[in-house]
XYZ file of C-alpha atoms in Angstrom:
568
model
C 30.989 16.562 21.577
C 30.568 15.169 25.102
C 29.577 17.786 27.662
C 31.218 17.550 31.099
C 28.711 18.135 33.856
C 29.678 19.614 37.247
C 30.293 16.961 39.897
C 29.129 17.271 43.450
C 32.611 16.389 44.691
C 34.861 17.636 47.526
C 37.242 19.019 44.893
C 34.494 21.059 43.218
C 33.289 22.230 46.629
C 36.822 23.407 47.458
C 37.039 25.249 44.151
C 33.914 27.180 45.069
C 34.885 27.925 48.671
C 38.672 28.184 48.581
C 40.317 27.607 45.200
C 43.874 27.663 46.589
C 43.446 24.445 48.578
C 41.777 22.766 45.596
C 44.653 23.738 43.317
C 47.204 22.408 45.807
C 45.227 19.166 45.974
C 45.453 18.911 42.178
C 49.210 19.443 42.385
C 49.571 16.761 45.074
C 47.537 14.276 43.036
C 49.797 14.792 40.038
C 53.044 14.580 41.989
C 52.017 11.327 43.711
C 50.401 9.609 40.717
C 51.495 6.197 39.464
C 54.140 6.247 36.679
C 51.753 5.258 33.896
C 49.242 6.996 31.592
C 46.306 8.572 33.411
C 43.085 6.621 32.903
C 39.481 7.754 32.588
C 38.513 6.916 36.172
C 41.609 8.368 37.851
C 40.804 11.035 40.432
C 43.345 13.330 38.752
C 41.434 13.077 35.466
C 38.106 13.852 37.139
C 39.597 16.836 39.007
C 41.056 18.257 35.780
C 37.618 18.068 34.179
C 36.050 19.709 37.237
C 38.556 22.547 37.018
C 37.702 23.162 33.367
C 33.970 23.197 34.138
C 34.562 25.629 37.007
C 36.693 27.904 34.797
C 33.951 28.080 32.182
C 30.933 28.632 34.453
C 28.437 29.947 33.554
C 29.571 29.634 29.924
C 29.849 26.549 27.763
C 33.311 25.100 28.335
C 33.783 24.765 24.570
C 33.147 28.441 23.825
C 35.829 30.941 22.843
C 38.609 30.818 25.487
C 38.926 34.579 25.342
C 35.275 34.941 26.378
C 35.850 32.573 29.291
C 38.961 34.541 30.283
C 36.940 37.753 30.397
C 34.315 36.271 32.724
C 36.442 34.104 35.013
C 36.103 34.999 38.705
C 38.912 37.332 39.892
C 39.556 35.309 43.073
C 39.936 32.110 41.048
C 42.199 33.884 38.592
C 44.438 35.277 41.362
C 44.572 31.895 43.124
C 45.753 30.202 39.913
C 48.593 32.651 39.383
C 49.575 32.755 43.060
C 49.738 28.958 43.067
C 51.757 29.007 39.822
C 49.306 26.521 38.391
C 50.515 27.285 34.861
C 53.871 25.802 35.846
C 52.083 22.630 36.957
C 50.280 22.437 33.617
C 53.568 22.957 31.766
C 55.155 20.148 33.807
C 52.229 17.916 32.866
C 52.813 18.722 29.198
C 56.507 17.879 29.593
C 55.541 14.379 30.756
C 56.394 11.889 27.953
C 52.968 10.316 28.521
C 51.009 13.568 28.086
C 49.693 12.580 24.646
C 48.962 9.042 25.894
C 46.777 9.981 28.854
C 42.993 9.660 28.730
C 42.086 12.169 26.021
C 39.577 14.076 28.169
C 42.311 14.716 30.743
C 44.739 15.944 28.076
C 42.035 18.164 26.600
C 41.071 19.595 30.016
C 44.660 20.522 30.899
C 45.322 22.029 27.456
C 42.130 24.107 27.540
C 42.647 25.284 31.135
C 46.153 26.368 30.121
C 44.835 28.282 27.118
C 42.189 30.039 29.226
C 44.773 31.163 31.799
C 47.098 32.347 29.039
C 44.258 34.477 27.687
C 43.716 35.861 31.201
C 47.419 36.674 31.332
C 47.398 38.285 27.879
C 44.363 40.448 28.704
C 46.056 41.499 31.943
C 49.212 42.482 30.029
C 47.153 44.734 27.777
C 45.905 46.776 30.747
C 48.825 46.763 33.192
C 52.499 47.581 33.234
C 54.918 44.650 33.357
C 55.751 45.461 36.995
C 52.103 44.909 38.014
C 51.349 41.978 35.721
C 50.078 38.595 36.862
C 53.467 37.118 35.985
C 56.781 38.838 36.755
C 59.457 38.918 34.037
C 61.508 36.263 35.862
C 58.479 34.008 36.299
C 57.473 34.551 32.679
C 60.947 33.600 31.475
C 60.907 30.472 33.652
C 57.466 29.509 32.333
C 58.556 29.968 28.723
C 61.553 27.709 29.394
C 59.352 24.965 30.850
C 56.958 25.132 27.899
C 59.910 24.970 25.516
C 61.023 21.770 27.239
C 57.459 20.453 27.016
C 57.421 21.145 23.276
C 60.688 19.265 22.821
C 59.311 16.275 24.727
C 56.056 16.297 22.745
C 58.006 16.438 19.496
C 60.126 13.464 20.570
C 57.039 11.523 21.701
C 54.711 12.585 18.876
C 54.487 9.137 17.286
C 53.400 7.548 20.585
C 50.219 9.599 20.849
C 46.898 7.840 21.314
C 44.767 6.918 18.332
C 42.839 10.158 17.805
C 39.351 10.505 19.172
C 37.295 13.679 19.298
C 38.796 15.012 22.522
C 42.381 14.230 21.520
C 41.848 16.144 18.270
C 40.477 19.069 20.267
C 43.353 18.797 22.755
C 45.792 19.292 19.879
C 43.767 22.303 18.742
C 43.982 23.800 22.242
C 47.724 23.163 22.378
C 48.158 25.050 19.111
C 46.310 27.944 20.727
C 48.572 27.681 23.792
C 51.744 27.926 21.733
C 50.486 30.799 19.598
C 49.425 32.749 22.707
C 52.921 32.275 24.146
C 54.260 33.545 20.816
C 52.087 36.660 21.297
C 52.965 37.077 24.996
C 56.723 36.811 24.791
C 57.396 40.152 23.020
C 55.475 42.020 25.746
C 58.242 41.398 28.265
C 61.368 43.598 28.142
C 64.388 41.563 27.193
C 62.291 38.846 25.573
C 60.878 40.795 22.643
C 63.761 39.949 20.317
C 64.335 36.435 21.613
C 63.695 33.826 18.908
C 60.655 31.642 19.345
C 61.577 28.087 20.253
C 62.027 25.982 17.083
C 60.632 23.029 19.061
C 57.442 25.002 19.711
C 56.977 25.730 16.026
C 57.750 22.149 15.023
C 55.182 20.599 17.329
C 52.611 23.285 16.464
C 52.936 22.531 12.749
C 52.836 18.811 13.499
C 49.580 19.144 15.455
C 48.137 21.422 12.773
C 48.832 18.932 9.996
C 47.750 16.025 12.202
C 44.354 17.611 12.807
C 43.812 18.133 9.096
C 44.905 14.651 8.077
C 43.143 12.674 10.833
C 39.448 13.363 10.345
C 37.098 12.159 13.074
C 33.490 11.785 11.934
C 31.957 13.957 9.229
C 34.588 15.966 7.345
C 32.717 19.280 7.332
C 31.846 18.981 11.025
C 35.449 18.063 11.770
C 36.809 21.252 10.184
C 34.077 23.322 11.775
C 35.119 22.003 15.195
C 38.713 22.949 14.500
C 37.608 26.542 13.979
C 36.588 26.824 17.641
C 40.219 26.599 18.735
C 43.586 28.092 17.874
C 44.416 25.970 14.846
C 44.247 28.840 12.354
C 46.945 30.746 14.260
C 49.378 27.906 13.565
C 49.943 29.402 10.117
C 51.393 32.441 11.913
C 54.015 30.344 13.662
C 54.858 28.372 10.529
C 55.310 31.586 8.554
C 57.452 32.989 11.373
C 59.754 29.960 11.199
C 60.029 30.125 7.415
C 60.885 33.825 7.445
C 63.368 33.379 10.306
C 64.977 30.554 8.353
C 66.033 33.041 5.709
C 69.145 35.027 6.500
C 68.864 38.789 6.772
C 68.580 40.221 3.302
C 68.842 36.788 1.694
C 66.443 35.775 -1.009
C 67.469 32.116 -0.919
C 68.510 29.615 1.671
C 72.200 28.875 1.949
C 72.414 25.205 1.115
C 75.133 24.220 3.576
C 74.592 22.424 6.856
C 77.255 24.453 8.660
C 75.427 27.726 8.087
C 71.965 26.488 9.037
C 70.444 28.159 12.077
C 68.191 26.394 14.576
C 65.222 27.663 12.590
C 66.595 26.215 9.365
C 67.204 22.867 10.970
C 63.673 22.959 12.400
C 62.186 23.679 8.976
C 64.215 20.858 7.458
C 62.926 18.489 10.155
C 59.345 19.575 9.504
C 59.633 18.936 5.775
C 61.367 15.596 6.277
C 59.283 14.231 9.148
C 55.825 15.656 8.454
C 56.344 15.624 4.700
C 55.764 18.134 1.919
C 52.760 16.134 0.739
C 50.963 16.324 4.107
C 51.810 20.007 4.519
C 50.451 20.919 1.091
C 47.292 18.868 1.619
C 46.794 20.738 4.885
C 47.254 24.059 3.093
C 44.662 23.073 0.508
C 42.208 21.974 3.202
C 42.842 25.264 5.015
C 41.846 27.153 1.875
C 38.793 24.978 1.219
C 37.473 25.371 4.755
C 38.631 28.939 5.338
C 34.987 30.017 5.713
C 35.123 28.610 9.251
C 37.986 30.922 10.232
C 37.564 34.153 12.163
C 40.121 36.159 10.160
C 39.836 34.833 6.631
C 41.838 37.291 4.443
C 44.993 37.332 6.650
C 44.936 33.554 6.987
C 44.455 32.996 3.253
C 47.275 35.454 2.576
C 49.617 33.715 5.022
C 48.731 30.293 3.666
C 49.534 31.362 0.101
C 52.723 33.073 1.253
C 53.937 29.937 3.054
C 53.299 27.897 -0.098
C 55.065 30.497 -2.226
C 58.239 30.481 -0.134
C 58.342 26.697 0.178
C 57.788 26.353 -3.578
C 60.686 28.658 -4.378
C 63.097 27.311 -1.789
C 62.429 23.582 -1.400
C 62.489 21.127 -4.290
C 60.582 18.472 -2.316
C 57.657 20.844 -1.806
C 57.838 22.098 -5.386
C 57.649 18.559 -6.764
C 54.497 17.782 -4.768
C 52.947 21.174 -5.551
C 53.183 20.528 -9.294
C 51.111 17.370 -8.860
C 48.132 19.096 -7.224
C 45.428 21.485 -8.575
C 46.255 24.312 -6.156
C 44.778 27.003 -8.412
C 41.283 25.516 -8.051
C 41.459 25.904 -4.277
C 42.689 29.490 -4.570
C 39.955 30.453 -7.030
C 37.290 28.897 -4.795
C 38.464 30.961 -1.805
C 38.174 34.183 -3.805
C 34.517 33.420 -4.520
C 33.732 34.005 -0.832
C 32.270 37.482 -0.085
C 34.806 37.977 2.726
C 37.567 38.028 0.080
C 35.910 40.921 -1.767
C 36.696 44.588 -1.140
C 34.756 46.002 1.837
C 32.543 48.968 0.849
C 34.142 51.309 3.409
C 37.651 50.470 2.107
C 38.942 49.961 5.644
C 42.735 49.580 5.153
C 42.948 46.900 7.845
C 40.571 44.757 5.777
C 41.687 45.737 2.272
C 45.418 45.199 2.825
C 45.292 41.425 3.475
C 42.853 40.990 0.575
C 45.261 42.732 -1.811
C 48.193 40.758 -0.438
C 46.270 37.497 -0.867
C 45.453 38.350 -4.484
C 49.063 39.310 -5.113
C 50.163 35.918 -3.757
C 47.600 34.240 -6.000
C 49.360 35.764 -8.999
C 52.647 34.336 -7.746
C 50.938 30.952 -7.888
C 49.589 31.679 -11.380
C 53.192 32.362 -12.353
C 54.316 29.023 -10.888
C 51.737 26.909 -12.707
C 52.009 28.875 -15.952
C 55.794 28.562 -16.049
C 55.595 24.872 -15.107
C 53.084 24.143 -17.868
C 55.252 25.893 -20.439
C 58.265 23.824 -19.394
C 56.300 20.583 -19.282
C 56.892 19.999 -15.565
C 53.165 20.184 -14.746
C 50.340 18.271 -16.386
C 47.831 20.499 -18.250
C 45.075 18.334 -16.761
C 45.713 20.016 -13.394
C 44.891 23.434 -14.832
C 41.227 24.358 -14.623
C 40.643 27.164 -17.163
C 37.564 28.368 -15.265
C 39.696 28.886 -12.150
C 42.283 30.816 -14.162
C 39.598 33.089 -15.581
C 37.999 33.636 -12.170
C 41.238 34.789 -10.576
C 42.150 36.988 -13.536
C 38.759 38.691 -13.834
C 38.426 39.339 -10.099
C 41.965 40.713 -10.000
C 41.749 43.177 -12.870
C 38.320 44.338 -11.667
C 39.654 44.954 -8.160
C 42.657 46.897 -9.457
C 40.393 48.990 -11.684
C 37.996 49.887 -8.856
C 40.697 50.939 -6.410
C 42.781 52.774 -8.986
C 39.824 54.839 -10.205
C 38.710 55.630 -6.656
C 42.201 56.800 -5.738
C 42.468 59.021 -8.829
C 39.064 60.542 -8.073
C 39.830 61.113 -4.393
C 43.626 61.123 -3.784
C 43.201 62.805 -0.383
C 41.090 59.945 0.996
C 43.127 58.666 3.988
C 41.893 55.094 3.594
C 42.875 54.947 -0.061
C 46.196 56.606 0.718
C 47.075 53.789 3.127
C 46.001 51.154 0.622
C 47.957 52.590 -2.326
C 51.384 50.978 -1.604
C 49.781 47.526 -1.519
C 47.767 48.288 -4.651
C 50.946 49.311 -6.487
C 52.676 46.070 -5.451
C 49.674 44.042 -6.581
C 49.552 45.840 -9.939
C 53.247 45.175 -10.546
C 52.978 41.448 -9.784
C 49.799 41.092 -11.838
C 51.249 42.816 -14.898
C 54.545 40.953 -14.775
C 52.871 37.544 -14.516
C 50.133 38.363 -17.008
C 52.495 39.649 -19.688
C 55.604 37.502 -19.250
C 53.969 34.184 -18.366
C 50.402 33.947 -19.658
C 50.353 36.283 -22.656
C 53.800 35.223 -23.860
C 52.899 31.563 -23.335
C 49.734 31.882 -25.413
C 51.545 33.756 -28.192
C 54.328 31.205 -28.350
C 51.781 28.412 -28.544
C 49.821 30.106 -31.341
C 53.049 30.760 -33.264
C 54.316 27.206 -32.900
C 57.235 28.332 -30.745
C 56.538 26.258 -27.650
C 54.537 27.981 -24.964
C 51.482 26.309 -23.470
C 50.116 22.927 -24.539
C 47.191 23.262 -26.945
C 44.764 21.953 -24.330
C 45.376 24.993 -22.117
C 44.912 27.443 -24.990
C 41.682 25.845 -26.192
C 40.497 25.405 -22.610
C 40.854 29.123 -21.874
C 39.247 30.084 -25.189
C 36.268 27.770 -24.755
C 35.228 28.643 -21.212
C 31.525 29.460 -21.342
C 31.039 33.229 -21.487
C 34.775 33.989 -21.458
C 34.691 36.297 -24.474
C 31.791 38.304 -23.011
C 33.577 38.673 -19.674
C 36.771 39.640 -21.483
C 35.040 42.407 -23.419
C 33.007 43.427 -20.377
C 36.153 44.451 -18.531
C 37.362 46.533 -21.477
C 34.007 48.305 -21.687
C 33.881 48.870 -17.921
C 37.432 50.224 -17.797
C 36.693 52.873 -20.424
C 33.337 53.745 -18.830
C 35.018 54.559 -15.529
C 36.907 57.503 -17.048
C 35.538 60.763 -18.439
C 34.825 60.603 -22.170
C 35.922 56.950 -22.116
C 39.602 57.902 -22.218
C 41.727 55.984 -19.694
C 44.064 58.431 -17.949
C 45.642 56.018 -15.454
C 48.897 54.500 -16.714
C 48.548 51.208 -14.788
C 44.967 50.710 -15.979
C 45.919 51.635 -19.523
C 48.649 49.004 -19.470
C 46.367 46.375 -17.925
C 43.684 47.013 -20.561
C 46.289 46.775 -23.326
C 47.566 43.418 -22.059
C 43.978 42.256 -21.478
C 43.066 43.135 -25.085
C 46.055 41.210 -26.423
C 45.222 38.247 -24.184
C 41.715 37.991 -25.660
C 42.885 38.468 -29.235
C 45.397 35.644 -28.909
C 42.519 33.454 -27.706
C 40.569 34.415 -30.829
C 38.082 36.863 -29.303
C 36.816 39.701 -31.507
C 36.247 43.027 -29.775
C 33.896 44.386 -32.436
C 31.594 41.380 -32.287
C 31.584 41.403 -28.495
C 30.796 45.132 -28.453
C 27.662 44.540 -30.516
C 26.700 41.480 -28.479
C 27.098 43.381 -25.181
C 24.382 45.851 -26.156
C 21.926 42.940 -26.338
C 22.717 41.399 -22.913
C 20.593 42.146 -19.836
C 22.621 42.634 -16.639
C 20.036 40.925 -14.405
C 21.484 37.454 -13.912
C 18.105 35.663 -13.843
C 16.862 37.232 -17.066
C 16.660 35.078 -20.208
C 18.591 37.758 -22.071
C 21.493 37.505 -19.619
C 22.774 34.426 -21.447
C 20.909 34.690 -24.753
C 21.227 38.059 -26.558
C 17.993 39.940 -27.219
C 16.971 40.781 -30.768
C 17.584 44.511 -30.239
C 19.925 46.734 -28.191
C 18.880 47.283 -24.575
C 18.561 50.488 -22.546
C 21.541 51.680 -20.476
C 21.356 52.416 -16.735
C 21.321 56.219 -16.367
C 23.264 56.007 -13.104
C 26.411 54.136 -14.075
C 25.949 54.283 -17.864
C 27.386 50.788 -17.994
C 24.790 48.099 -17.231
C 21.995 47.371 -19.697
C 18.491 46.069 -18.997
C 15.671 44.745 -21.137
C 13.012 46.162 -18.804
C 12.448 48.289 -15.721
C 11.521 45.104 -13.856
C 14.951 43.580 -14.505
C 16.651 46.811 -13.487
C 14.691 46.882 -10.211
C 15.543 43.233 -9.524
C 19.243 43.828 -10.114
C 19.058 46.933 -7.924
C 17.397 45.101 -5.029
C 18.904 41.622 -5.306
C 21.826 41.682 -7.721
C 24.098 44.133 -5.925
C 23.822 46.885 -8.532
C 22.590 49.356 -5.925
C 25.989 49.509 -4.217
C 27.975 49.330 -7.418
C 25.921 51.928 -9.281
C 26.166 54.428 -6.421
C 29.903 53.851 -6.198
C 30.262 54.422 -9.920
C 28.248 57.643 -9.726
C 30.318 58.856 -6.759
C-alpha cells in the first residue's frame, strides 16, 4: 500500500508549532471548497494526508489505531478536541460526495476519525464523564451528526467510486469508527440504553460485505489487509441488530409490517438490498480467513450465531444457505489451534470456543434435517467435515467433563460448567435426533438420509479407528474403565450406536487398536503391526512400537501435554 510521506508544507509546519491554527485552516478549506468531489491535487486532500501522517508519527500510519492513540502528542490531542475536529470529520462524512472523493482523502479522514475515537475511548476508561474529553451534551450532538452521516452514506452507497486499495481501506476504517461509537455510547449516562442507529448498522454491514465481495489484488493479501482495521467488529453490530430485531422474549419475528421496529425494518432492508447470497458468502469468507483476526473464537461464534438466527427466521437466507457447503468452512475453522481448548482453561478463552462448537452443532442439525427432507443436495455434505466436527466435539466434552469431576472446586472449571452443560445438551439432541435417527431410518428403509451420505460417512478413511478410539479413551479416563459421568455415559452410548449403524465392529477395532502406533509419522500409525504394541505407562492409553516413536510423539506430537493432563 502507498506510504504517505511528510510534506515540508506550511500546514505541516503549523501542525508542529501550533496545531489549533492548522486545524482551523483545515476547517476553512473544507467550508470554502468547490461543490464537487475532492480531487487528488486539492489542497484539502493534501492537508488531510498531512494530518494523518502527523497523527501517526513516529509510527507507521497503517498500524493499529489504538497504538497510535496511545502515543499521540497530548497537545495535539487536546487541540483536536478543543477545536471539535471530530464534528468537522462527521460533517465531511455526511457530505453526499464523501464516498466519491479521491480515495486517499476519504481514507485519511476515516482513519483520523478512528484514531481520535480511540483517544476518546481510552480517556473514558481513565476519567469520570465530567472530566472526559467530550461532555455528555457534546457526545450526544456528535452521535447525532454521525447518525445523519450514516443515513447519507446509506442513501449514496451505490454512487461510491470504483474500489481501489485506499477506498477499500477507507471502508474498513469507517467500520471501525462505527463500532467504536457503538462501544462509546453506553459509557455516557442517559445514552447507555439508547438503541444504536439502524442506519449505522446498515451501512456498517454494507461496507463489511462490500469489502469481502470486492477483492483488490491477491485474495489472501486482500483479506490480510482487512484484518488491520475494524472490519471484524462489524459482526458485533450485525448481531446486535439481529438480536434487537427480536421482541423481548420472542423466539420468532412477528411477520407483520405494523409491528416491525426500526431495527426490524433495517434488517429487512439489509437482506433485500445487500442480499442473503452476498451476506452468506461474506460469512463463509470470514470463517475461511478468520486466522487473520485478533479475536478468533468470539468472532467465529458470532458469525455462526448470526447465520443460525437468519437461517431460522428468514426464508430467503435459508434458501441460499441450503445451496452452499457451510459445514466445510466450519470444520476448517475448528482445525486451527486457536479454536482448541487452552491448557490453562482460562474461562474468557474457553467460553467462546464452547459457544462456537455449540453453534456448529446447530448447523449440523440444519444440514442433517435438510438432507433428510430432501431440501439440500447430499453433494454439499462432506463426510470428512462431519466427522471432524463430531470427533473434536465429543473429545472436548470428554476432557472438560472429566477435569471438572476430578476437580470440582477449580474456579476456572466452575465458570466454564454452564457453557459445557449447554454444549452437551445441544450436541446430544442433534446427534441422537438428527444424525443417529437419520442413519437408522436409512438403514431400515424408512426414509432418513440418502444412501450417499450413509456410505460417505462409513467410508471415510480411518473413520472406524477414530470411532473406536473415542470409546477406548472415554473408558480410560475413568477409574477401572467404568464411566461415572452421566453425560459422558450417554454420549458414549450414542457414539457406539452411531458407529454400529455405519457397520463398524467394536471387537475388531479393539484388536486393531492394539497394533497401531500413536506416533503419526510411524509406518504402523496407518498400517497395523503384526503384534500388539506397548502402552504408555503415563496415560495408559497411547501405544507405541518403540521408545523412539514414544519420544518423538512426546517431543513433537503433543503427547507431552496430553499425557501429563491425563495423569493429573
